[in-house]
């Protein structure tokens, strides 16, 4: 509406002839009109600003990071290209690329594999989530161990808008790629998701998992060393056993350790480690059984005997000593973790030719372990023990690695395998990796069972 029209409307409204209206009245009327126009203009500006702010909220940069364990990053661009069914892929350099989607929006990717940077971020993430109040300490430890394994980070930047369908499709595509790369997803709200979409952990200590074992892609297990004929034959024998038991296997899964890089623990180290592990399992049994009115006193009696026979106090790892000195009565699930360590003892006694192993779907007998330990001391047990050959231990380790892969795969797909007890397999794998110093790790608390 023109100024003249506004003025005319105002004049008609007051029903006074113009010539009879004082100049001050006209001035006031004009002022009112200008004020109204100013108010309308302000409202228009405010609406525009609100709309602009709303649009800014609807269209904002999003950042997601994928963390994985892999050496081969050449396939990463093609994995995302397939997942997004994009318009085109443009490589910026060896570590950066851009995907243009069919709506002409785009995603920017950066692949980080520098050891110093990835280790810094991986351990930083583990340190951050170590403060999360997770009730299940076993679950928490395994999640933190997974984080420390990460050696490849994929940074993704893209634009989000108000189109909910588009957003859901983009998130779905990211998880599709994550699954193909065995990668975990970190979102800006500091939540880590498994590639199947379930929450692994958040800063409040929440998780969709009751149990979790660290995993890595088979690519992560590639070796710079070339396998010898013996290494290849060992793998073929393991696969033959898996086939005979109708247990799923991954042909491409590399051996965790080759003969040339093996460092076998000494007989003395194995005995010391076995007694320490046995003590932790004994403590778990005493506290969990409900047989003892004073479990602390009973455990002190057992420790005194083990100290007299084996000087066990000098053999505990850092975590074991903390557990022995401060029984986690407020965290009963932690006792269950150590109760499973009987299976590690069985492996140690097998390696020392003191015990035959049961089938891998059967628990060992703690009584049999106790008979060996309580009827000897360190000197007599050392004399009786005979360390098996490195080849025998390597063969069992390779087979157990493949058992563990089958267990992990079954858990991921909510399946069971009648021929395998998942707990037995995990503990055997843990003990065998320590025996052979897999990945150069001899610290009992830091052993990894990646598959």
CSV table of C-alpha atoms in Angstrom, one decimal:
chain,number,residue,atom,x,y,z
A,1,UNK,CA,0.0,0.0,0.0
A,2,UNK,CA,1.3,3.4,-1.0
A,3,UNK,CA,1.9,6.2,1.5
A,4,UNK,CA,-0.9,8.3,-0.1
A,5,UNK,CA,-3.4,5.5,0.3
A,6,UNK,CA,-2.4,5.0,3.9
A,7,UNK,CA,-2.8,8.7,4.5
A,8,UNK,CA,-6.2,8.8,2.7
A,9,UNK,CA,-7.4,5.9,4.7
A,10,UNK,CA,-6.4,7.6,7.9
A,11,UNK,CA,-8.1,10.9,6.8
A,12,UNK,CA,-11.3,9.2,5.9
A,13,UNK,CA,-11.3,7.3,9.2
A,14,UNK,CA,-11.1,10.6,11.3
A,15,UNK,CA,-14.0,12.0,9.2
A,16,UNK,CA,-12.6,15.5,9.1
A,17,UNK,CA,-12.0,17.7,6.1
A,18,UNK,CA,-8.4,18.3,5.3
A,19,UNK,CA,-8.7,22.0,5.4
A,20,UNK,CA,-10.2,21.9,8.9
A,21,UNK,CA,-7.4,19.8,10.3
A,22,UNK,CA,-4.5,21.5,11.9
A,23,UNK,CA,-1.0,21.1,10.7
A,24,UNK,CA,0.0,19.4,13.9
A,25,UNK,CA,-2.7,16.9,13.6
A,26,UNK,CA,-1.7,16.0,10.1
A,27,UNK,CA,1.9,15.7,11.3
A,28,UNK,CA,0.8,13.4,14.0
A,29,UNK,CA,-1.2,11.3,11.6
A,30,UNK,CA,1.8,11.0,9.3
A,31,UNK,CA,4.0,10.1,12.2
A,32,UNK,CA,1.6,7.3,13.1
A,33,UNK,CA,1.6,6.0,9.6
A,34,UNK,CA,5.4,6.0,9.5
A,35,UNK,CA,5.6,4.2,12.8
A,36,UNK,CA,3.2,1.6,11.5
A,37,UNK,CA,5.2,1.2,8.4
A,38,UNK,CA,8.4,0.9,10.4
A,39,UNK,CA,6.7,-1.7,12.6
A,40,UNK,CA,5.7,-3.7,9.6
A,41,UNK,CA,9.1,-3.5,8.1
A,42,UNK,CA,10.6,-4.6,11.4
A,43,UNK,CA,8.2,-7.6,11.5
A,44,UNK,CA,9.2,-8.5,7.9
A,45,UNK,CA,12.9,-8.3,8.8
A,46,UNK,CA,12.4,-10.3,12.0
A,47,UNK,CA,10.5,-13.0,10.0
A,48,UNK,CA,13.3,-13.1,7.4
A,49,UNK,CA,15.9,-13.4,10.2
A,50,UNK,CA,13.9,-16.1,11.9
A,51,UNK,CA,13.5,-18.0,8.6
A,52,UNK,CA,17.2,-17.7,8.0
A,53,UNK,CA,18.1,-18.9,11.4
A,54,UNK,CA,15.7,-21.8,11.0
A,55,UNK,CA,17.3,-22.7,7.7
A,56,UNK,CA,20.7,-22.5,9.3
A,57,UNK,CA,19.5,-25.0,11.9
A,58,UNK,CA,18.0,-27.2,9.2
A,59,UNK,CA,21.1,-27.1,7.1
A,60,UNK,CA,24.2,-27.7,9.2
A,61,UNK,CA,27.5,-29.5,8.8
A,62,UNK,CA,27.6,-32.9,10.3
A,63,UNK,CA,30.7,-34.8,11.3
A,64,UNK,CA,31.1,-38.5,11.9
A,65,UNK,CA,34.2,-40.6,12.4
A,66,UNK,CA,34.7,-44.3,11.7
A,67,UNK,CA,37.3,-46.3,13.6
A,68,UNK,CA,38.6,-49.6,12.4
A,69,UNK,CA,41.5,-52.0,12.4
A,70,UNK,CA,42.9,-52.4,8.9
A,71,UNK,CA,46.0,-51.9,6.8
A,72,UNK,CA,44.4,-52.0,3.4
A,73,UNK,CA,42.7,-48.6,2.9
A,74,UNK,CA,42.7,-48.7,-0.9
A,75,UNK,CA,39.2,-50.2,-0.9
A,76,UNK,CA,37.7,-47.4,1.3
A,77,UNK,CA,36.5,-45.0,-1.5
A,78,UNK,CA,34.9,-47.8,-3.5
A,79,UNK,CA,33.1,-49.1,-0.3
A,80,UNK,CA,31.5,-45.7,0.3
A,81,UNK,CA,30.8,-45.2,-3.4
A,82,UNK,CA,28.8,-48.4,-3.4
A,83,UNK,CA,27.1,-47.7,-0.1
A,84,UNK,CA,25.8,-44.3,-1.2
A,85,UNK,CA,25.1,-45.1,-4.8
A,86,UNK,CA,26.5,-41.7,-5.6
A,87,UNK,CA,26.7,-39.5,-8.7
A,88,UNK,CA,30.4,-39.4,-8.8
A,89,UNK,CA,33.6,-40.0,-6.8
A,90,UNK,CA,36.5,-37.5,-6.9
A,91,UNK,CA,39.9,-38.3,-5.4
A,92,UNK,CA,41.7,-35.3,-3.9
A,93,UNK,CA,44.8,-37.3,-3.0
A,94,UNK,CA,45.7,-40.7,-1.5
A,95,UNK,CA,43.9,-39.9,1.8
A,96,UNK,CA,41.0,-37.6,0.8
A,97,UNK,CA,38.1,-38.0,-1.6
A,98,UNK,CA,34.7,-36.5,-2.2
A,99,UNK,CA,31.4,-38.2,-3.0
A,100,UNK,CA,28.8,-36.2,-4.9
A,101,UNK,CA,25.3,-37.5,-4.4
A,102,UNK,CA,22.4,-37.5,-6.8
A,103,UNK,CA,20.9,-34.4,-5.2
A,104,UNK,CA,24.2,-32.6,-6.0
A,105,UNK,CA,25.2,-32.4,-2.3
A,106,UNK,CA,28.4,-34.0,-1.3
A,107,UNK,CA,30.4,-35.7,1.4
A,108,UNK,CA,34.1,-35.1,2.2
A,109,UNK,CA,36.2,-38.0,3.4
A,110,UNK,CA,39.7,-38.1,5.0
A,111,UNK,CA,41.5,-41.4,5.8
A,112,UNK,CA,43.9,-41.2,8.7
A,113,UNK,CA,46.5,-44.0,9.1
A,114,UNK,CA,49.5,-42.1,10.5
A,115,UNK,CA,50.5,-44.3,13.5
A,116,UNK,CA,51.1,-41.4,15.9
A,117,UNK,CA,47.8,-39.7,15.1
A,118,UNK,CA,45.7,-42.8,15.1
A,119,UNK,CA,47.2,-44.1,18.3
A,120,UNK,CA,46.8,-40.8,20.0
A,121,UNK,CA,43.1,-40.6,19.1
A,122,UNK,CA,42.5,-44.3,19.9
A,123,UNK,CA,44.1,-44.1,23.3
A,124,UNK,CA,42.5,-40.7,23.9
A,125,UNK,CA,39.1,-42.2,23.2
A,126,UNK,CA,39.8,-45.1,25.5
A,127,UNK,CA,40.9,-42.7,28.2
A,128,UNK,CA,37.7,-40.7,27.8
A,129,UNK,CA,35.4,-43.7,28.0
A,130,UNK,CA,37.4,-45.2,30.9
A,131,UNK,CA,35.7,-42.6,33.1
A,132,UNK,CA,32.2,-43.8,32.0
A,133,UNK,CA,30.3,-45.4,34.9
A,134,UNK,CA,29.8,-48.8,33.2
A,135,UNK,CA,28.4,-51.3,35.7
A,136,UNK,CA,29.8,-54.3,33.9
A,137,UNK,CA,33.5,-54.0,34.3
A,138,UNK,CA,34.3,-56.9,32.1
A,139,UNK,CA,32.3,-55.4,29.2
A,140,UNK,CA,34.0,-52.0,29.8
A,141,UNK,CA,37.6,-53.5,29.7
A,142,UNK,CA,36.8,-55.3,26.5
A,143,UNK,CA,35.4,-52.1,24.9
A,144,UNK,CA,38.4,-50.1,25.9
A,145,UNK,CA,40.7,-52.8,24.6
A,146,UNK,CA,38.9,-52.6,21.2
A,147,UNK,CA,39.5,-48.9,21.1
A,148,UNK,CA,43.2,-49.3,21.6
A,149,UNK,CA,43.3,-51.6,18.6
A,150,UNK,CA,42.1,-48.9,16.2
A,151,UNK,CA,44.7,-48.0,13.6
A,152,UNK,CA,42.5,-46.4,10.8
A,153,UNK,CA,40.2,-43.4,11.2
A,154,UNK,CA,37.8,-42.2,8.5
A,155,UNK,CA,36.5,-38.7,8.9
A,156,UNK,CA,33.2,-37.9,7.2
A,157,UNK,CA,31.8,-34.4,6.7
A,158,UNK,CA,28.4,-33.7,5.1
A,159,UNK,CA,25.4,-31.3,5.2
A,160,UNK,CA,22.2,-32.2,6.9
A,161,UNK,CA,18.9,-30.5,6.2
A,162,UNK,CA,15.3,-30.9,7.2
A,163,UNK,CA,14.6,-33.8,4.8
A,164,UNK,CA,14.3,-36.6,7.3
A,165,UNK,CA,14.1,-39.3,4.6
A,166,UNK,CA,17.4,-38.1,3.2
A,167,UNK,CA,19.1,-38.0,6.6
A,168,UNK,CA,18.0,-41.6,7.4
A,169,UNK,CA,19.2,-42.8,4.1
A,170,UNK,CA,22.6,-41.2,4.6
A,171,UNK,CA,23.0,-42.7,8.1
A,172,UNK,CA,21.9,-46.1,6.7
A,173,UNK,CA,24.6,-45.8,4.0
A,174,UNK,CA,27.3,-44.9,6.5
A,175,UNK,CA,26.5,-47.9,8.6
A,176,UNK,CA,26.5,-50.1,5.5
A,177,UNK,CA,30.0,-48.9,4.7
A,178,UNK,CA,31.0,-49.3,8.4
A,179,UNK,CA,29.9,-53.0,8.3
A,180,UNK,CA,31.9,-53.6,5.2
A,181,UNK,CA,35.0,-52.1,6.8
A,182,UNK,CA,34.4,-53.7,10.3
A,183,UNK,CA,34.4,-50.1,11.6
A,184,UNK,CA,32.8,-48.5,14.7
A,185,UNK,CA,31.0,-45.2,14.5
A,186,UNK,CA,31.7,-42.2,16.7
A,187,UNK,CA,29.1,-39.4,16.6
A,188,UNK,CA,29.5,-35.8,18.0
A,189,UNK,CA,27.4,-36.6,21.1
A,190,UNK,CA,30.3,-38.9,22.2
A,191,UNK,CA,28.5,-42.1,21.6
A,192,UNK,CA,30.2,-45.1,19.9
A,193,UNK,CA,28.1,-47.4,17.9
A,194,UNK,CA,28.8,-50.9,16.6
A,195,UNK,CA,28.4,-51.2,12.9
A,196,UNK,CA,25.2,-53.1,13.3
A,197,UNK,CA,23.7,-49.9,14.8
A,198,UNK,CA,23.7,-50.9,18.4
A,199,UNK,CA,25.2,-48.5,21.0
A,200,UNK,CA,28.5,-49.8,22.2
A,201,UNK,CA,29.1,-47.2,24.8
A,202,UNK,CA,28.4,-43.6,25.7
A,203,UNK,CA,29.8,-41.2,28.3
A,204,UNK,CA,27.0,-42.1,30.8
A,205,UNK,CA,28.2,-45.8,30.7
A,206,UNK,CA,25.2,-47.1,28.8
A,207,UNK,CA,25.6,-49.9,26.3
A,208,UNK,CA,23.3,-52.2,24.3
A,209,UNK,CA,25.8,-55.1,24.9
A,210,UNK,CA,25.9,-57.5,27.8
A,211,UNK,CA,29.1,-59.1,26.4
A,212,UNK,CA,31.6,-58.0,23.9
A,213,UNK,CA,35.0,-59.3,22.7
A,214,UNK,CA,37.4,-57.1,20.7
A,215,UNK,CA,37.5,-57.8,17.0
A,216,UNK,CA,39.4,-56.7,14.0
A,217,UNK,CA,39.1,-57.3,10.2
A,218,UNK,CA,41.1,-60.1,8.7
A,219,UNK,CA,42.9,-57.4,6.7
A,220,UNK,CA,44.4,-56.1,10.0
A,221,UNK,CA,46.0,-59.5,10.5
A,222,UNK,CA,48.0,-59.3,7.2
A,223,UNK,CA,51.7,-60.0,7.8
A,224,UNK,CA,54.7,-58.4,6.3
A,225,UNK,CA,56.4,-61.8,6.7
A,226,UNK,CA,55.6,-64.4,4.2
A,227,UNK,CA,54.3,-67.7,5.5
A,228,UNK,CA,56.5,-70.7,5.3
A,229,UNK,CA,55.3,-74.1,4.0
A,230,UNK,CA,54.9,-75.1,7.7
A,231,UNK,CA,52.7,-72.0,8.3
A,232,UNK,CA,50.5,-72.7,5.3
A,233,UNK,CA,50.2,-76.4,6.2
A,234,UNK,CA,49.2,-75.5,9.8
A,235,UNK,CA,46.4,-73.3,8.4
A,236,UNK,CA,45.2,-76.0,6.1
A,237,UNK,CA,45.1,-78.5,8.9
A,238,UNK,CA,43.1,-76.1,11.1
A,239,UNK,CA,40.5,-75.6,8.3
A,240,UNK,CA,40.3,-79.3,7.7
A,241,UNK,CA,39.4,-79.8,11.4
A,242,UNK,CA,36.8,-77.0,11.2
A,243,UNK,CA,35.2,-78.7,8.2
A,244,UNK,CA,35.1,-82.0,9.9
A,245,UNK,CA,33.3,-80.4,12.9
A,246,UNK,CA,31.0,-78.4,10.6
A,247,UNK,CA,32.2,-75.1,12.1
A,248,UNK,CA,32.1,-72.0,10.0
A,249,UNK,CA,35.4,-70.5,9.0
A,250,UNK,CA,37.0,-67.7,7.0
A,251,UNK,CA,39.4,-68.9,4.3
A,252,UNK,CA,41.0,-65.4,4.1
A,253,UNK,CA,41.8,-65.2,7.8
A,254,UNK,CA,45.5,-65.0,8.2
A,255,UNK,CA,47.4,-66.7,11.0
A,256,UNK,CA,47.9,-64.5,14.0
A,257,UNK,CA,51.5,-65.5,14.3
A,258,UNK,CA,54.1,-67.3,12.1
A,259,UNK,CA,56.8,-69.6,13.2
A,260,UNK,CA,59.5,-67.0,12.3
A,261,UNK,CA,58.1,-64.4,14.7
A,262,UNK,CA,57.2,-66.6,17.6
A,263,UNK,CA,58.7,-66.1,21.0
A,264,UNK,CA,57.7,-69.1,23.2
A,265,UNK,CA,57.5,-68.4,27.0
A,266,UNK,CA,59.9,-70.4,29.1
A,267,UNK,CA,58.7,-73.3,31.3
A,268,UNK,CA,59.5,-71.3,34.4
A,269,UNK,CA,57.4,-68.3,33.2
A,270,UNK,CA,54.5,-70.6,32.3
A,271,UNK,CA,54.5,-72.2,35.8
A,272,UNK,CA,54.6,-68.8,37.6
A,273,UNK,CA,51.8,-67.4,35.4
A,274,UNK,CA,49.7,-70.6,35.9
A,275,UNK,CA,49.9,-70.4,39.7
A,276,UNK,CA,48.9,-66.7,39.6
A,277,UNK,CA,46.0,-67.3,37.3
A,278,UNK,CA,44.9,-70.3,39.5
A,279,UNK,CA,44.9,-68.1,42.6
A,280,UNK,CA,42.6,-65.5,40.9
A,281,UNK,CA,40.2,-68.3,39.8
A,282,UNK,CA,40.2,-69.8,43.3
A,283,UNK,CA,39.2,-66.4,44.8
A,284,UNK,CA,36.4,-66.1,42.3
A,285,UNK,CA,35.1,-69.6,43.2
A,286,UNK,CA,35.4,-68.9,47.0
A,287,UNK,CA,33.4,-65.7,46.8
A,288,UNK,CA,30.8,-66.9,44.2
A,289,UNK,CA,30.1,-70.4,45.7
A,290,UNK,CA,28.3,-69.2,48.9
A,291,UNK,CA,29.9,-72.1,50.8
A,292,UNK,CA,32.0,-69.9,53.1
A,293,UNK,CA,30.7,-67.6,55.9
A,294,UNK,CA,34.0,-65.7,55.7
A,295,UNK,CA,35.3,-65.9,52.1
A,296,UNK,CA,38.1,-63.4,52.9
A,297,UNK,CA,39.5,-65.6,55.6
A,298,UNK,CA,39.3,-68.7,53.4
A,299,UNK,CA,41.1,-66.9,50.5
A,300,UNK,CA,43.8,-65.8,52.9
A,301,UNK,CA,44.4,-69.4,53.9
A,302,UNK,CA,44.7,-70.4,50.2
A,303,UNK,CA,47.0,-67.6,49.4
A,304,UNK,CA,49.3,-68.5,52.3
A,305,UNK,CA,49.6,-72.1,51.1
A,306,UNK,CA,50.3,-70.9,47.5
A,307,UNK,CA,52.9,-68.5,48.8
A,308,UNK,CA,54.7,-71.3,50.7
A,309,UNK,CA,54.7,-73.6,47.7
A,310,UNK,CA,55.1,-71.2,44.8
A,311,UNK,CA,55.8,-67.7,46.0
A,312,UNK,CA,52.7,-66.6,44.2
A,313,UNK,CA,52.8,-63.0,45.4
A,314,UNK,CA,55.7,-62.2,43.0
A,315,UNK,CA,53.8,-63.5,40.0
A,316,UNK,CA,50.6,-61.4,39.9
A,317,UNK,CA,50.0,-59.0,37.1
A,318,UNK,CA,48.9,-55.4,37.9
A,319,UNK,CA,45.2,-56.1,37.5
A,320,UNK,CA,45.5,-59.5,39.3
A,321,UNK,CA,47.1,-57.9,42.3
A,322,UNK,CA,44.4,-55.2,42.5
A,323,UNK,CA,41.8,-58.0,42.3
A,324,UNK,CA,43.4,-60.2,44.9
A,325,UNK,CA,44.1,-57.3,47.3
A,326,UNK,CA,40.6,-55.8,46.9
A,327,UNK,CA,38.0,-58.5,46.1
A,328,UNK,CA,35.3,-56.7,44.0
A,329,UNK,CA,32.4,-57.6,46.3
A,330,UNK,CA,30.4,-54.7,44.9
A,331,UNK,CA,31.1,-55.8,41.3
A,332,UNK,CA,30.2,-59.6,41.4
A,333,UNK,CA,30.5,-59.8,37.6
A,334,UNK,CA,34.2,-59.3,37.9
A,335,UNK,CA,34.5,-62.5,39.8
A,336,UNK,CA,32.9,-64.3,36.9
A,337,UNK,CA,35.7,-63.0,34.6
A,338,UNK,CA,38.4,-64.5,36.8
A,339,UNK,CA,36.4,-67.7,37.4
A,340,UNK,CA,36.8,-68.5,33.7
A,341,UNK,CA,40.6,-68.3,34.1
A,342,UNK,CA,40.6,-72.0,35.1
A,343,UNK,CA,40.5,-72.6,31.3
A,344,UNK,CA,43.8,-70.7,30.9
A,345,UNK,CA,45.3,-72.9,33.6
A,346,UNK,CA,44.2,-75.9,31.6
A,347,UNK,CA,46.1,-74.6,28.5
A,348,UNK,CA,49.2,-73.9,30.6
A,349,UNK,CA,49.2,-77.5,32.0
A,350,UNK,CA,48.6,-78.9,28.6
A,351,UNK,CA,51.6,-76.9,27.2
A,352,UNK,CA,53.6,-78.4,30.1
A,353,UNK,CA,52.5,-81.9,29.3
A,354,UNK,CA,50.7,-82.2,32.6
A,355,UNK,CA,47.1,-82.4,31.4
A,356,UNK,CA,45.1,-83.5,28.4
A,357,UNK,CA,42.6,-81.0,27.1
A,358,UNK,CA,38.9,-81.7,26.9
A,359,UNK,CA,36.8,-81.0,23.8
A,360,UNK,CA,36.4,-77.3,23.1
A,361,UNK,CA,32.8,-77.4,24.0
A,362,UNK,CA,33.5,-78.7,27.5
A,363,UNK,CA,34.7,-76.9,30.6
A,364,UNK,CA,37.9,-78.1,32.3
A,365,UNK,CA,37.8,-79.7,35.8
A,366,UNK,CA,39.1,-77.4,38.5
A,367,UNK,CA,39.6,-80.4,40.7
A,368,UNK,CA,42.1,-81.9,38.2
A,369,UNK,CA,44.0,-78.6,38.2
A,370,UNK,CA,44.0,-78.5,42.0
A,371,UNK,CA,45.4,-82.0,42.2
A,372,UNK,CA,48.4,-81.0,40.2
A,373,UNK,CA,49.0,-77.8,42.1
A,374,UNK,CA,48.4,-78.9,45.7
A,375,UNK,CA,50.4,-82.1,45.3
A,376,UNK,CA,53.5,-80.3,44.2
A,377,UNK,CA,55.7,-77.2,44.9
A,378,UNK,CA,57.6,-75.2,42.3
A,379,UNK,CA,60.6,-77.4,42.3
A,380,UNK,CA,58.8,-80.7,41.9
A,381,UNK,CA,56.3,-79.4,39.4
A,382,UNK,CA,59.1,-77.9,37.3
A,383,UNK,CA,60.9,-81.3,37.3
A,384,UNK,CA,57.7,-83.0,36.2
A,385,UNK,CA,56.7,-80.5,33.5
A,386,UNK,CA,57.9,-80.9,30.0
A,387,UNK,CA,57.2,-78.1,27.6
A,388,UNK,CA,55.6,-79.1,24.3
A,389,UNK,CA,57.2,-78.2,21.0
A,390,UNK,CA,56.6,-74.8,19.5
A,391,UNK,CA,54.9,-76.4,16.5
A,392,UNK,CA,52.3,-78.2,18.7
A,393,UNK,CA,51.4,-74.9,20.5
A,394,UNK,CA,51.3,-73.0,17.2
A,395,UNK,CA,49.0,-75.6,15.8
A,396,UNK,CA,46.5,-75.3,18.7
A,397,UNK,CA,46.8,-71.5,18.6
A,398,UNK,CA,46.0,-71.3,14.9
A,399,UNK,CA,43.0,-73.6,15.3
A,400,UNK,CA,41.8,-71.7,18.4
A,401,UNK,CA,42.1,-68.4,16.5
A,402,UNK,CA,39.7,-69.8,13.9
A,403,UNK,CA,37.4,-71.2,16.6
A,404,UNK,CA,37.2,-67.7,18.0
A,405,UNK,CA,36.4,-66.2,14.7
A,406,UNK,CA,33.5,-68.6,14.4
A,407,UNK,CA,32.3,-67.6,17.9
A,408,UNK,CA,32.5,-63.9,17.1
A,409,UNK,CA,30.6,-64.4,13.9
A,410,UNK,CA,28.0,-66.4,15.6
A,411,UNK,CA,27.5,-63.8,18.4
A,412,UNK,CA,27.1,-61.1,15.8
A,413,UNK,CA,24.4,-63.1,14.1
A,414,UNK,CA,22.7,-64.3,17.3
A,415,UNK,CA,23.6,-67.9,16.7
A,416,UNK,CA,25.2,-70.7,18.7
A,417,UNK,CA,27.7,-73.4,17.6
A,418,UNK,CA,27.1,-76.7,19.4
A,419,UNK,CA,30.7,-77.8,18.9
A,420,UNK,CA,32.1,-74.7,20.7
A,421,UNK,CA,31.8,-73.2,24.1
A,422,UNK,CA,32.4,-69.5,23.5
A,423,UNK,CA,33.9,-68.9,26.9
A,424,UNK,CA,36.3,-71.8,26.7
A,425,UNK,CA,37.4,-70.7,23.2
A,426,UNK,CA,38.1,-67.1,24.4
A,427,UNK,CA,40.1,-68.2,27.4
A,428,UNK,CA,42.2,-70.7,25.4
A,429,UNK,CA,42.8,-68.1,22.8
A,430,UNK,CA,44.0,-65.6,25.5
A,431,UNK,CA,46.4,-68.1,27.1
A,432,UNK,CA,47.8,-69.3,23.8
A,433,UNK,CA,48.5,-65.8,22.6
A,434,UNK,CA,50.4,-65.1,25.8
A,435,UNK,CA,52.3,-68.4,25.4
A,436,UNK,CA,53.5,-67.4,21.9
A,437,UNK,CA,53.9,-63.6,22.6
A,438,UNK,CA,51.5,-62.8,19.7
A,439,UNK,CA,51.9,-59.3,18.4
A,440,UNK,CA,55.0,-59.0,20.7
A,441,UNK,CA,52.8,-58.7,23.8
A,442,UNK,CA,54.0,-60.5,26.9
A,443,UNK,CA,52.1,-58.4,29.5
A,444,UNK,CA,49.3,-60.6,30.7
A,445,UNK,CA,46.9,-57.7,31.2
A,446,UNK,CA,47.4,-56.5,27.6
A,447,UNK,CA,46.8,-59.7,25.7
A,448,UNK,CA,44.6,-59.3,22.6
A,449,UNK,CA,42.4,-61.9,21.0
A,450,UNK,CA,41.6,-60.2,17.7
A,451,UNK,CA,40.0,-62.3,14.9
